[in-house]
Amino acid sequence: MADISLEKATKEIAGLRRQINHHNALYHQYDAPEIPDVDYDRLFDRLVELETAFPQLQTPDSPTQRVGDKPLSGFAQVKHDVPMMSLAKVFNDTDLADFEARILKRLEIEDADAEPPVYSCEPKIDGVAVSLLYEQGLLVRAATRGDGVTGEDITHNVRTIGSIPLRLDTSGSPERLEVPARLEVRGEIYMTRSGFAAMNEAAERSEDGRTFVNPRNAASGALRQLDPRIAAQRPLRFFAYSAVFKNGDGKNGDGGNTFASKSIASVPILSTHSGILTLLGQWGLPLNPERAVVSGYQACLDYAQQLLAKRDKLDYEIDGAVLKVDDLRLQHELGSNARTPRWAMAYKFPAEEASTLVRDVEFQVGRTGTITPVARLEPVFVGGVTVSNATLHNMDEIERLGLRIGDRVILRRAGDVIPKIVSVMDSSGMGTEAIKGESIASVPIKTISMPATCPACDSPVEKDGEVLYRCTGGLICPAQRKESLRHFCSRTALDIEGLGEKLVEQLVDAERVRTVADVFTLTKDDLISLERMGDKSADNLLAAIDKARATTLPRLLYGLGIREVGEATALSLATHFGSLEALMQADQEALVQVDDVGPIMAEHIAHFFANQENDKVIAQLRERGVSWPEHQAQTVSDELAGQTWVLTGTLETMTRDEARAALQALGAKVSGSVSKKTSVVVAGPGAGSKLDKANELGVKVIDEQGLIDLLE
Ligand code: IVH
């Protein structure tokens, strides 16, 4: 604990409580959080820290002494049979090791060779905690967690969720156990990511254009509507994660799976948490398919790592792994603290949302002149990386967000997806006014408007269509030239290794390269005069340029940067016309005959070749030794027809794209995930869960050499 005086702590505690209460109300009563969870957690954790250091300052009304917040009025209140607790959390491996050490100590297991505890591992679903009450097998009531003791009755909405059984069915259960007369199933209602995305797309097109910040808020909002038709339209689902029931004369326990101790001895499935989940599944309740039972915290860590690697591929959001001591007798022995059980732990993943400040908005000019606003942010750690820029796409997006320079915003970065500003935090709120005494930077508020002239070349900016703005400078605009050149040299175009962003920038600024054809006039003297360019790198670059002279028609077509012509279209055009001459002669009617070419793209293509400047560049490319043979469609052999292959780990002698293309040329399908239907998995060094899965399913696994042998 930092050295802080009692007086200072008293002050800070008061401030924190005020802020936390404010955010609790917004979150739990109005579904309108102003700050992302990470910020809330920081406030909360700091309060816990201070109250631990100064126990004399702890009060019964402190927000640390309750689990959630007051239920919303307007809904009937529901008192939970057993309080709904929350989970303690750790963010790293050592703290998880400590969790197990504490368990062993409490259970008085001192023998270092003793078997470690067995854990039920589950994804921590980022949804809304609910309690479903079944009486005589019938769903009679559904409630939110509320403050953990009292929640709100949301039965009318929950009944609309198709995957929640209205009646439990014991006929499929090999255990032949009767459903307890009164059974409370707990779990998480969530919204699928795909459903959320579709819903937001529709919302964006709607009149007010207001979208939902994330699937959890959207789910929570739907459950707190008085009109069940709203919930019925939302893609809501449920996963069960525990049950509370009295069986015979049992006493209720602490919020996990609870039942009479008598039955533990007699029915094995009732003696573990995972057993109870299995039973719930047999009765028709949806269970998360990613759960696992493992032994010891080290295996829990492995589980968490594998789950994290899958995070983006799941159709629901998770924010960590939950690790629960599986043996219910041990759970009982371990008991609970005020808010959290001692037998469970949340291992949290990096947050995908964070708040930050928009310091400025700049306008970037793309290859075809489109002008895109980009926010310059106060750097912030989100989704596992530090982010300092976010694209704002277009002016409509700025308007939709109501964004101004100087606003605090919620930034989201999920998986490898580019970071996105999802909302502007209400600046009237108490937000992040001062956490841990840090004062948060501020920037004067300023509205954002599209400049009248191009920031790179001062040519007039024109509106193009509904939302886009474009620089009219064409080739005189250095920004457009740089972008075209970068695109031309990129890996999937001419693939000139070493001619990256920095060099392109210098070459264009020095006016040494104007068009893409000028790349092929570069000399060693030109290169050595550039910053950070040694003798050896200059030779390497010249060799790379020379190598790129022998290219292919699809690469050239893609590299020329014709509007809307991506890699796939470039390939279709090359396949259809065979040569550049034939393509250049094609009119729009001929162009639309090509797969994936519509009238607008046909116009762009025709327009491109009608421009004499472009003709000149193509002629210069030829003069300077660039060549592309006539394109022949690759003949697909059927050697691997009907097979599905998966590539995983690192390949050393070829890129993944090359391996995929080679397999496809032999008629195989190449998939991203392993299943029973997978024919062969090619595993290189670093292969992880896909390899494990292949081994588990008995799918054939070969290494890179095996693949090379086959291809040869
Ligand atoms: S167990 C006493 N299991 O995480 C333990 N919780 O602070 C009760 N959550 O809002 C929770 N997935 O709704 C448990 N597999 C899972 C979970 C899970 C998500 C939520 C829970 C609560 C929060 C815990």
XYZ file of C-alpha atoms and ligand atoms in Angstrom:
736
model
C 0.000 0.000 0.000
C 1.206 3.465 -0.844
C 2.108 5.699 2.055
C -1.012 7.688 2.425
C -2.256 9.462 5.493
C -5.499 8.612 7.227
C -6.787 12.018 6.300
C -6.009 11.556 2.617
C -7.462 8.041 2.612
C -10.691 9.298 4.185
C -11.040 11.850 1.436
C -10.227 9.479 -1.364
C -12.573 6.813 -0.003
C -15.429 9.302 0.108
C -14.740 10.320 -3.494
C -14.524 6.733 -4.675
C -17.753 5.737 -2.971
C -19.542 8.659 -4.524
C -18.298 7.722 -7.990
C -18.970 4.017 -7.588
C -22.506 4.613 -6.342
C -23.127 6.860 -9.294
C -21.876 4.248 -11.765
C -23.725 1.446 -10.011
C -26.954 3.337 -10.454
C -26.267 4.000 -14.124
C -25.302 0.426 -14.799
C -27.823 -1.507 -12.778
C -30.829 0.762 -12.769
C -30.649 2.558 -16.071
C -28.579 0.261 -18.316
C -26.624 3.306 -19.308
C -23.044 2.858 -18.164
C -20.893 5.892 -18.742
C -17.587 4.187 -18.269
C -16.241 0.834 -19.404
C -15.896 -2.010 -16.945
C -12.136 -1.601 -16.638
C -12.519 1.921 -15.346
C -15.201 0.834 -12.923
C -13.021 -2.029 -11.740
C -10.131 0.355 -11.156
C -12.281 2.516 -8.907
C -13.664 -0.486 -7.095
C -10.301 -2.184 -6.636
C -8.795 1.010 -5.306
C -11.597 1.305 -2.753
C -11.048 -2.282 -1.642
C -7.334 -1.560 -1.361
C -7.883 1.503 0.805
C -10.494 -0.162 2.997
C -8.152 -3.078 3.553
C -5.339 -0.753 4.549
C -7.622 1.308 6.795
C -10.208 -1.107 8.214
C -11.406 1.647 10.562
C -12.781 3.441 7.484
C -14.898 0.506 6.368
C -18.622 1.157 6.718
C -21.595 -1.123 6.201
C -22.939 1.129 3.452
C -19.748 1.047 1.410
C -20.296 -0.205 -2.155
C -17.768 -2.943 -1.372
C -20.299 -4.442 1.009
C -22.850 -5.239 -1.626
C -22.817 -7.291 -4.762
C -24.706 -5.235 -7.316
C -27.215 -2.489 -6.968
C -30.829 -1.737 -6.258
C -33.344 -3.330 -8.570
C -35.198 -1.144 -11.016
C -38.622 -0.156 -9.832
C -41.404 -1.168 -12.157
C -40.554 -4.830 -11.978
C -41.633 -7.101 -9.168
C -38.825 -7.830 -6.754
C -37.557 -11.330 -6.262
C -35.662 -12.480 -3.233
C -33.145 -15.167 -4.142
C -33.296 -18.340 -2.046
C -29.535 -18.176 -1.749
C -27.662 -14.931 -2.483
C -26.114 -14.677 -5.939
C -22.480 -14.008 -5.287
C -19.791 -12.684 -7.536
C -16.321 -13.968 -8.291
C -12.918 -12.899 -7.076
C -10.625 -12.223 -9.997
C -6.990 -12.557 -10.975
C -5.192 -11.223 -14.014
C -2.013 -13.264 -14.019
C -0.480 -16.655 -13.432
C 1.117 -15.986 -10.062
C -2.133 -14.787 -8.559
C -3.803 -17.953 -9.770
C -1.052 -20.019 -8.144
C -1.756 -18.102 -4.919
C -5.434 -18.965 -5.220
C -4.591 -22.645 -5.224
C -2.083 -22.201 -2.410
C -4.806 -20.571 -0.287
C -7.165 -23.439 -1.028
C -4.601 -26.036 -0.028
C -3.813 -24.146 3.144
C -7.449 -23.879 4.145
C -8.008 -27.530 3.441
C -4.878 -28.228 5.478
C -3.263 -30.100 2.649
C 0.421 -29.703 3.390
C 1.865 -32.684 1.580
C 3.628 -31.304 -1.502
C 3.004 -34.570 -3.355
C -0.727 -34.579 -2.680
C -2.959 -34.610 -5.744
C -3.937 -31.020 -6.610
C -7.620 -30.097 -6.525
C -9.759 -30.859 -9.554
C -11.375 -27.828 -11.151
C -14.328 -27.264 -13.390
C -13.153 -24.727 -15.975
C -15.685 -22.631 -17.840
C -15.682 -19.545 -20.015
C -16.735 -16.447 -18.164
C -19.613 -15.334 -20.317
C -19.985 -11.590 -20.654
C -23.726 -11.385 -20.368
C -26.365 -10.891 -17.711
C -26.534 -13.141 -14.643
C -29.992 -14.636 -14.154
C -31.775 -17.075 -11.932
C -34.412 -19.408 -13.384
C -36.804 -21.035 -10.954
C -38.332 -24.373 -11.908
C -41.147 -25.817 -9.798
C -42.135 -29.417 -10.523
C -40.010 -29.025 -13.652
C -41.849 -25.958 -14.930
C -40.270 -22.560 -15.407
C -42.202 -20.364 -13.035
C -39.972 -17.360 -12.562
C -36.878 -15.704 -13.928
C -34.999 -12.953 -12.165
C -31.940 -10.775 -12.565
C -29.218 -10.860 -9.964
C -29.957 -7.330 -8.747
C -27.947 -6.671 -5.599
C -27.340 -10.380 -5.162
C -30.085 -10.717 -2.549
C -32.993 -9.171 -4.402
C -33.396 -9.058 -8.167
C -36.142 -8.144 -10.615
C -38.728 -10.411 -12.062
C -38.059 -10.694 -15.802
C -40.056 -13.868 -16.424
C -42.054 -12.302 -19.278
C -38.867 -11.588 -21.209
C -37.027 -14.786 -20.401
C -39.941 -16.875 -21.608
C -39.266 -15.522 -25.102
C -35.772 -17.054 -25.219
C -36.062 -20.192 -27.278
C -33.113 -22.058 -25.819
C -34.465 -21.861 -22.269
C -36.728 -24.862 -21.644
C -40.133 -23.996 -20.224
C -40.344 -27.540 -18.896
C -37.423 -29.722 -17.885
C -37.381 -33.098 -19.485
C -35.913 -36.008 -17.545
C -36.636 -38.624 -20.180
C -33.205 -38.275 -21.806
C -31.325 -38.569 -18.543
C -29.584 -41.870 -17.959
C -29.427 -40.961 -14.287
C -33.208 -41.252 -13.986
C -33.081 -38.562 -11.332
C -36.261 -36.722 -10.645
C -36.072 -32.963 -11.086
C -36.144 -31.512 -7.559
C -39.479 -29.987 -6.649
C -37.907 -26.549 -6.482
C -34.825 -26.027 -8.613
C -33.075 -22.752 -9.234
C -30.822 -22.743 -12.283
C -28.307 -19.954 -12.560
C -26.491 -18.848 -15.613
C -25.821 -16.128 -18.060
C -28.124 -14.703 -20.712
C -26.082 -13.305 -23.564
C -26.513 -12.006 -27.065
C -24.714 -13.730 -29.931
C -22.086 -11.614 -31.619
C -23.449 -12.313 -35.061
C -26.958 -11.363 -33.939
C -25.616 -8.238 -32.289
C -23.766 -7.195 -35.452
C -26.857 -7.686 -37.596
C -28.974 -5.780 -35.118
C -26.523 -2.876 -35.048
C -26.337 -2.764 -38.813
C -30.093 -2.362 -38.898
C -29.934 0.221 -36.111
C -27.362 2.215 -38.053
C -29.760 2.456 -40.972
C -32.653 3.447 -38.734
C -33.815 7.000 -38.267
C -31.878 7.974 -35.174
C -28.908 5.803 -36.136
C -28.288 4.940 -32.501
C -26.450 1.681 -32.072
C -25.742 -0.504 -29.062
C -22.346 -0.300 -27.465
C -21.823 -4.032 -26.961
C -23.749 -7.311 -26.852
C -23.961 -7.291 -23.083
C -25.626 -3.891 -22.875
C -27.972 -4.881 -25.661
C -28.920 -8.093 -23.826
C -29.341 -6.330 -20.530
C -31.452 -3.622 -22.155
C -33.713 -6.199 -23.749
C -34.276 -8.027 -20.451
C -35.252 -4.824 -18.715
C -38.072 -3.925 -21.046
C -41.642 -4.121 -19.904
C -42.744 -5.239 -23.361
C -41.632 -8.839 -24.025
C -41.900 -8.350 -27.795
C -38.592 -6.501 -27.673
C -36.735 -9.367 -26.028
C -38.409 -11.785 -28.431
C -36.793 -9.993 -31.378
C -33.304 -9.963 -29.923
C -30.864 -12.841 -30.469
C -30.695 -13.863 -26.806
C -29.316 -17.184 -25.547
C -28.540 -18.815 -22.252
C -25.805 -20.958 -20.671
C -26.408 -22.567 -17.288
C -23.506 -22.485 -14.820
C -24.900 -23.656 -11.494
C -27.953 -24.894 -9.659
C -29.445 -24.480 -6.218
C -31.855 -27.034 -4.884
C -32.899 -28.747 -1.742
C -33.098 -32.440 -2.053
C -34.888 -33.975 0.875
C -33.829 -32.248 4.048
C -30.773 -30.441 2.731
C -29.788 -26.965 3.681
C -29.010 -24.281 1.208
C -25.425 -23.253 1.018
C -23.444 -20.514 -0.588
C -24.609 -19.861 -4.067
C -22.926 -22.636 -5.942
C -24.570 -25.992 -6.416
C -26.387 -26.735 -3.242
C -28.231 -29.810 -2.103
C -28.527 -32.244 0.758
C -25.337 -33.828 1.934
C -27.195 -37.154 2.108
C -27.561 -37.368 -1.610
C -23.888 -36.655 -2.218
C -22.920 -40.040 -0.946
C -25.600 -41.911 -2.785
C -25.537 -40.249 -6.212
C -22.073 -39.637 -7.671
C -23.251 -37.169 -10.300
C -24.465 -34.926 -7.498
C -21.098 -34.821 -5.779
C -19.318 -32.562 -8.244
C -20.082 -29.238 -9.845
C -19.375 -30.660 -13.294
C -21.714 -33.577 -12.520
C -24.538 -31.198 -11.688
C -23.921 -29.311 -14.921
C -24.072 -32.576 -16.854
C -27.366 -33.326 -15.188
C -28.751 -29.894 -16.068
C -27.718 -30.570 -19.647
C -29.557 -33.875 -19.621
C -32.658 -32.060 -18.477
C -32.490 -29.767 -21.485
C -30.599 -26.727 -20.232
C -27.954 -25.294 -22.566
C -24.388 -25.735 -21.321
C -21.301 -24.083 -22.632
C -19.459 -26.519 -24.902
C -16.033 -25.145 -23.968
C -16.107 -26.340 -20.355
C -13.527 -28.808 -19.106
C -12.499 -30.605 -15.933
C -8.791 -30.455 -15.111
C -6.484 -31.110 -12.229
C -4.321 -28.382 -10.643
C -3.927 -24.683 -11.345
C -1.285 -25.244 -14.017
C -3.822 -27.106 -16.137
C -6.284 -24.299 -15.417
C -3.772 -21.869 -16.899
C -3.419 -24.030 -19.994
C -7.182 -24.113 -20.267
C -7.358 -20.333 -19.951
C -4.658 -19.848 -22.613
C -6.440 -22.120 -25.059
C -9.718 -20.399 -24.378
C -8.114 -17.005 -24.941
C -6.764 -18.197 -28.287
C -10.320 -19.082 -29.292
C -11.888 -15.944 -27.953
C -12.457 -14.242 -31.324
C -13.904 -17.325 -32.911
C -16.709 -17.798 -30.412
C -20.077 -16.334 -31.299
C -20.469 -14.847 -27.825
C -18.319 -12.591 -25.722
C -16.262 -13.897 -22.862
C -14.101 -11.901 -20.500
C -12.147 -14.668 -18.838
C -12.178 -18.213 -17.549
C -13.952 -19.284 -14.364
C -12.180 -21.957 -12.343
C -14.235 -23.749 -9.719
C -13.189 -26.449 -7.278
C -15.202 -29.330 -8.653
C -15.773 -31.396 -5.510
C -18.829 -29.990 -3.763
C -17.751 -31.231 -0.383
C -14.551 -29.227 -0.759
C -16.542 -26.231 -1.934
C -18.580 -26.475 1.215
C -15.518 -26.772 3.377
C -13.926 -23.737 1.763
C -17.034 -21.572 2.143
C -17.260 -17.910 1.199
C -16.138 -14.398 1.976
C -18.602 -11.517 2.113
C -19.052 -11.249 -1.640
C -17.248 -14.170 -3.183
C -16.834 -17.903 -2.688
C -13.346 -19.134 -1.797
C -13.638 -22.108 -4.142
C -13.936 -20.159 -7.377
C -11.841 -17.659 -9.263
C -12.240 -15.637 -12.421
C -9.080 -15.487 -14.517
C -9.706 -12.313 -16.452
C -8.621 -11.722 -20.021
C -7.418 -8.326 -21.220
C -10.371 -5.972 -21.414
C -11.628 -5.284 -24.910
C -12.987 -1.899 -23.951
C -11.312 1.079 -22.344
C -11.930 4.774 -22.087
C -9.631 7.399 -23.467
C -9.430 10.965 -24.685
C -9.679 12.160 -28.288
C -6.733 14.555 -28.561
C -7.250 15.468 -32.201
C -8.823 14.347 -35.446
C -6.720 14.249 -38.603
C -7.781 13.606 -42.162
C -5.964 10.900 -44.097
C -5.920 10.740 -47.856
C -6.168 7.264 -49.347
C -4.907 5.803 -52.585
C -7.949 6.868 -54.541
C -8.265 10.219 -52.793
C -10.898 9.291 -50.235
C -10.485 11.335 -47.120
C -10.885 9.481 -43.854
C -11.048 11.090 -40.426
C -8.738 9.414 -37.914
C -8.852 10.069 -34.187
C -5.565 10.648 -32.387
C -6.043 9.262 -28.922
C -4.420 9.452 -25.557
C -2.641 6.067 -25.741
C -4.597 3.371 -23.934
C -4.115 -0.345 -23.295
C -7.041 -2.262 -24.729
C -7.506 -5.797 -26.047
C -3.894 -6.544 -25.127
C -2.176 -3.709 -27.033
C -1.628 0.037 -26.690
C -3.788 1.967 -29.096
C -3.250 5.608 -30.050
C -5.284 5.980 -33.261
C -8.722 4.916 -34.365
C -10.312 5.338 -37.749
C -13.623 7.158 -37.719
C -14.512 5.917 -41.232
C -16.482 8.962 -42.401
C -18.266 12.109 -41.311
C -21.532 10.245 -40.790
C -19.857 8.113 -38.182
C -18.683 11.262 -36.356
C -22.176 12.632 -36.441
C -23.699 9.371 -35.291
C -21.337 9.239 -32.338
C -21.791 12.951 -31.632
C -18.021 13.124 -31.335
C -15.940 16.236 -30.738
C -12.231 16.711 -30.168
C -11.641 16.685 -26.418
C -14.373 14.110 -25.702
C -13.751 11.029 -23.615
C -14.761 7.947 -25.530
C -15.135 4.222 -25.114
C -12.740 2.401 -27.356
C -13.130 -1.227 -28.259
C -10.578 -3.602 -29.715
C -11.657 -7.210 -29.960
C -9.239 -9.804 -31.273
C -7.327 -8.561 -34.273
C -10.136 -6.285 -35.308
C -9.124 -2.655 -35.770
C -9.900 -0.479 -32.771
C -13.204 1.320 -32.885
C -14.717 4.172 -30.937
C -18.058 2.815 -29.851
C -19.458 5.722 -27.924
C -18.830 9.091 -26.393
C -18.970 9.066 -22.629
C -21.350 11.546 -21.151
C -19.052 14.415 -20.333
C -21.412 15.653 -17.645
C -20.860 12.456 -15.697
C -18.253 12.124 -13.047
C -16.429 9.785 -15.359
C -12.848 9.181 -14.527
C -12.426 12.399 -12.632
C -9.275 11.381 -10.821
C -8.234 7.870 -10.251
C -5.488 7.297 -7.724
C -4.821 10.962 -7.603
C -3.720 11.068 -11.247
C -5.235 13.988 -12.955
C -6.546 13.084 -16.352
C -5.411 15.202 -19.242
C -7.965 17.365 -20.918
C -8.163 18.930 -24.355
C -10.457 21.838 -25.238
C -13.681 20.704 -26.841
C -13.844 21.389 -30.579
C -16.294 20.311 -33.250
C -14.968 18.277 -36.161
C -15.493 19.334 -39.754
C -14.268 18.118 -43.119
C -11.605 20.478 -44.508
C -12.456 22.269 -47.745
C -9.081 21.454 -49.266
C -6.875 18.375 -49.163
C -4.506 18.380 -46.172
C -1.745 16.929 -48.384
C -1.978 18.929 -51.638
C -4.511 21.689 -51.031
C -6.656 20.631 -53.999
C -10.386 21.123 -53.429
C -12.200 18.354 -51.551
C -15.393 17.112 -53.190
C -18.278 15.135 -51.851
C -18.528 11.788 -53.602
C -21.837 10.046 -53.115
C -23.653 9.880 -49.810
C -20.886 9.852 -47.265
C -17.477 9.980 -48.923
C -15.255 12.962 -49.514
C -12.448 12.883 -52.016
C -9.336 14.927 -52.810
C -9.504 16.033 -56.435
C -5.714 16.260 -56.772
C -5.120 12.861 -58.415
C -1.470 12.281 -59.165
C -0.421 15.733 -58.017
C -1.441 14.784 -54.497
C 1.580 13.330 -52.681
C -0.632 11.485 -50.219
C -2.411 9.659 -53.049
C 0.907 8.922 -54.718
C 2.360 7.475 -51.536
C -0.650 5.279 -50.959
C -0.689 4.043 -54.560
C 2.958 3.231 -54.371
C 2.645 1.425 -51.070
C -0.179 -0.611 -52.481
C 1.794 -1.416 -55.644
C 4.757 -2.705 -53.622
C 2.670 -4.645 -51.085
C 3.000 -8.373 -50.577
C -0.121 -9.354 -52.503
C 0.660 -6.948 -55.386
C 4.182 -6.682 -56.867
C 5.671 -7.899 -53.589
C 8.765 -5.706 -53.415
C 10.314 -6.640 -50.132
C 11.932 -3.766 -48.283
C 10.064 -0.961 -50.019
C 7.941 -0.095 -47.022
C 6.076 2.930 -45.794
C 9.086 4.957 -44.633
C 10.991 4.569 -47.905
C 7.970 5.312 -50.038
C 7.458 8.443 -48.010
C 11.031 9.614 -48.595
C 11.039 8.739 -52.284
C 7.813 10.616 -52.959
C 8.776 13.610 -50.825
C 12.092 13.866 -52.665
C 10.106 13.644 -55.912
C 12.357 10.805 -56.991
C 9.343 8.592 -57.600
C 6.151 9.993 -59.069
C 4.380 6.991 -60.499
C 4.661 3.292 -59.812
C 6.730 2.898 -62.989
C 9.440 5.127 -61.520
C 10.281 2.421 -58.993
C 12.022 0.588 -61.817
C 14.357 3.502 -62.553
C 15.830 3.653 -59.055
C 19.607 3.403 -58.877
C 21.948 2.550 -56.070
C 22.951 6.205 -55.767
C 19.308 7.185 -55.305
C 18.917 4.675 -52.547
C 22.107 5.304 -50.606
C 21.222 8.947 -50.297
C 18.112 8.009 -48.300
C 17.939 7.990 -44.526
C 18.921 4.778 -42.802
C 19.852 3.061 -46.050
C 23.156 1.206 -45.999
C 25.070 -0.293 -48.860
C 23.778 -3.774 -48.225
C 20.127 -2.779 -47.845
C 20.365 -0.794 -51.081
C 21.653 -3.879 -52.907
C 18.937 -6.022 -51.381
C 16.256 -3.577 -52.370
C 17.529 -3.337 -55.923
C 17.524 -7.124 -56.117
C 13.943 -7.209 -54.815
C 12.880 -4.637 -57.402
C 14.528 -6.659 -60.101
C 12.820 -9.820 -58.944
C 9.444 -8.070 -59.045
C 9.928 -7.318 -62.744
C 8.757 -10.822 -63.557
C 5.245 -10.622 -62.188
C 1.820 -12.021 -63.041
C -1.210 -10.407 -64.602
C -3.404 -10.729 -61.488
C -0.708 -9.131 -59.313
C -0.243 -6.299 -61.783
C -3.972 -5.631 -62.069
C -4.368 -5.600 -58.336
C -1.228 -3.470 -57.893
C -2.366 -0.777 -60.315
C -4.962 0.170 -57.747
C -8.022 0.437 -59.966
C -10.897 1.530 -57.757
C -12.772 -1.361 -56.165
C -10.576 -3.986 -57.841
C -9.364 -6.232 -55.032
C -7.290 -9.371 -55.245
C -10.192 -11.660 -56.078
C -11.497 -9.404 -58.856
C -8.000 -8.996 -60.300
C -7.789 -12.763 -60.547
C -11.229 -13.018 -62.165
C -10.321 -10.338 -64.710
C -7.024 -12.038 -65.563
C -8.704 -15.402 -65.910
C -11.487 -14.020 -68.050
C -9.421 -11.891 -70.444
C -6.086 -13.716 -70.333
C -4.056 -10.638 -71.292
C -3.839 -6.969 -70.420
C -4.463 -6.001 -74.059
C -7.742 -7.891 -74.147
C -8.822 -6.316 -70.871
C -7.888 -2.811 -72.045
C -10.029 -3.233 -75.107
C -13.051 -4.500 -73.229
C -16.012 -2.167 -73.027
C -18.363 -2.035 -70.083
C -20.637 -4.612 -71.577
C -17.773 -7.068 -71.888
C -16.564 -6.236 -68.385
C -19.805 -7.038 -66.615
C -19.596 -10.545 -68.057
C -16.811 -11.254 -65.566
C -17.680 -12.904 -62.259
C -17.965 -10.352 -59.443
C -17.820 -7.342 -61.783
C -20.895 -5.137 -61.532
C -21.725 -2.001 -63.522
C -20.035 0.382 -61.072
C -16.807 -1.570 -61.028
C -16.943 -1.926 -64.826
C -17.140 1.833 -65.034
C -14.117 2.257 -62.752
C -12.119 -0.218 -64.844
C -13.037 1.370 -68.165
C -12.362 4.799 -66.699
C -8.940 3.706 -65.491
C -7.798 2.473 -68.883
C -9.322 5.463 -70.698
C -6.960 7.712 -68.751
C -3.882 8.421 -70.830
C -1.755 8.948 -67.770
C -2.421 5.333 -66.779
C -1.661 4.096 -70.297
C 1.636 5.889 -70.096
C 2.494 4.246 -66.765
C 1.746 0.806 -68.201
C 3.917 1.498 -71.253
C 6.721 2.676 -68.973
C 6.457 -0.437 -66.839
C 7.005 -2.510 -69.978
C 9.887 -0.352 -71.161
C 11.524 -0.703 -67.775
C 11.497 -4.459 -67.955
C 8.326 -5.396 -66.095
C 6.557 -8.337 -67.699
C 3.515 -10.450 -67.016
C 2.807 -13.550 -69.076
C -0.635 -14.291 -70.426
C -2.722 -15.669 -67.670
C -3.953 -19.197 -67.776
C -6.502 -20.385 -65.291
C -4.882 -22.923 -63.037
C -6.038 -26.354 -63.853
C -7.412 -27.968 -60.774
C -6.486 -31.587 -60.387
C -8.784 -33.796 -58.404
C -6.202 -35.686 -56.439
C -7.444 -34.296 -53.119
C -11.038 -33.688 -54.212
C -13.501 -33.896 -51.347
C -10.800 -33.591 -48.682
C -10.643 -30.879 -46.060
C -7.222 -29.795 -44.854
C -6.217 -27.570 -41.962
C -2.933 -25.650 -41.673
C -1.662 -24.792 -38.195
C 1.576 -23.590 -36.626
C 4.427 -22.035 -38.585
C 5.461 -23.163 -42.040
C 9.099 -22.604 -42.851
C 9.612 -23.099 -46.565
C 6.396 -21.548 -47.805
C 3.801 -19.071 -46.676
C 0.386 -20.157 -45.583
C -1.127 -18.523 -48.640
C 1.145 -20.605 -50.860
C 0.363 -23.831 -49.042
C -3.348 -23.096 -49.246
C -3.169 -22.322 -52.959
C -1.201 -25.502 -53.638
C -3.718 -27.635 -51.775
C -6.647 -25.951 -53.478
C -5.034 -26.568 -56.851
C -5.180 -30.256 -56.002
C -8.876 -29.968 -55.272
C -8.771 -29.854 -51.450
C -10.748 -27.463 -49.299
C -8.667 -25.622 -46.698
C -10.464 -24.870 -43.477
C -9.585 -22.897 -40.359
C -10.861 -25.336 -37.783
C -10.461 -29.007 -37.000
C -13.489 -31.267 -36.816
C -14.362 -34.898 -37.363
C -14.639 -34.075 -41.055
C -11.031 -32.870 -41.332
C -8.962 -35.154 -43.589
C -5.431 -34.025 -42.713
C -3.863 -31.424 -40.436
C -0.498 -29.946 -41.412
C 1.146 -28.935 -38.153
C 4.268 -26.793 -37.947
C 6.174 -25.573 -34.881
C 4.016 -23.656 -32.429
C 0.839 -25.572 -33.301
C -1.537 -25.498 -30.344
C -5.175 -26.258 -29.823
C -5.862 -27.340 -33.404
C -3.184 -29.990 -33.132
C -4.575 -31.137 -29.780
C -8.019 -31.387 -31.279
C -6.730 -33.386 -34.255
C -5.040 -35.818 -31.906
C -8.129 -36.047 -29.784
C -10.310 -36.820 -32.810
C -7.745 -39.147 -34.363
C -7.340 -36.959 -37.453
C -4.207 -37.603 -39.529
C -1.422 -35.116 -38.786
C 1.594 -34.488 -41.021
C 4.442 -31.982 -40.827
C 5.637 -29.529 -43.445
C 8.003 -32.051 -45.007
C 5.055 -34.408 -45.443
C 3.201 -31.683 -47.294
C 6.198 -30.919 -49.505
C 6.561 -34.612 -50.366
C 2.928 -34.747 -51.341
C 3.104 -31.608 -53.461
C 6.134 -32.897 -55.286
S -20.158 -18.713 -11.233
C -20.543 -17.980 -6.863
N -19.681 -19.211 -13.764
O -19.535 -13.645 -13.716
C -20.173 -18.054 -8.267
N -20.209 -16.997 -13.136
O -18.769 -12.054 -10.751
C -21.182 -17.468 -9.128
N -20.319 -15.430 -15.009
O -22.085 -11.904 -12.890
C -20.789 -17.274 -10.488
N -19.830 -16.873 -16.594
O -22.952 -14.057 -13.898
C -19.992 -18.282 -12.851
N -19.267 -19.796 -15.961
C -19.584 -18.879 -15.054
C -19.823 -17.537 -15.409
C -20.126 -16.619 -14.410
C -20.131 -15.614 -16.323
C -20.642 -14.133 -14.382
C -21.702 -14.191 -13.334
C -21.404 -13.020 -12.455
C -19.955 -12.782 -12.684
C -19.166 -13.143 -11.455
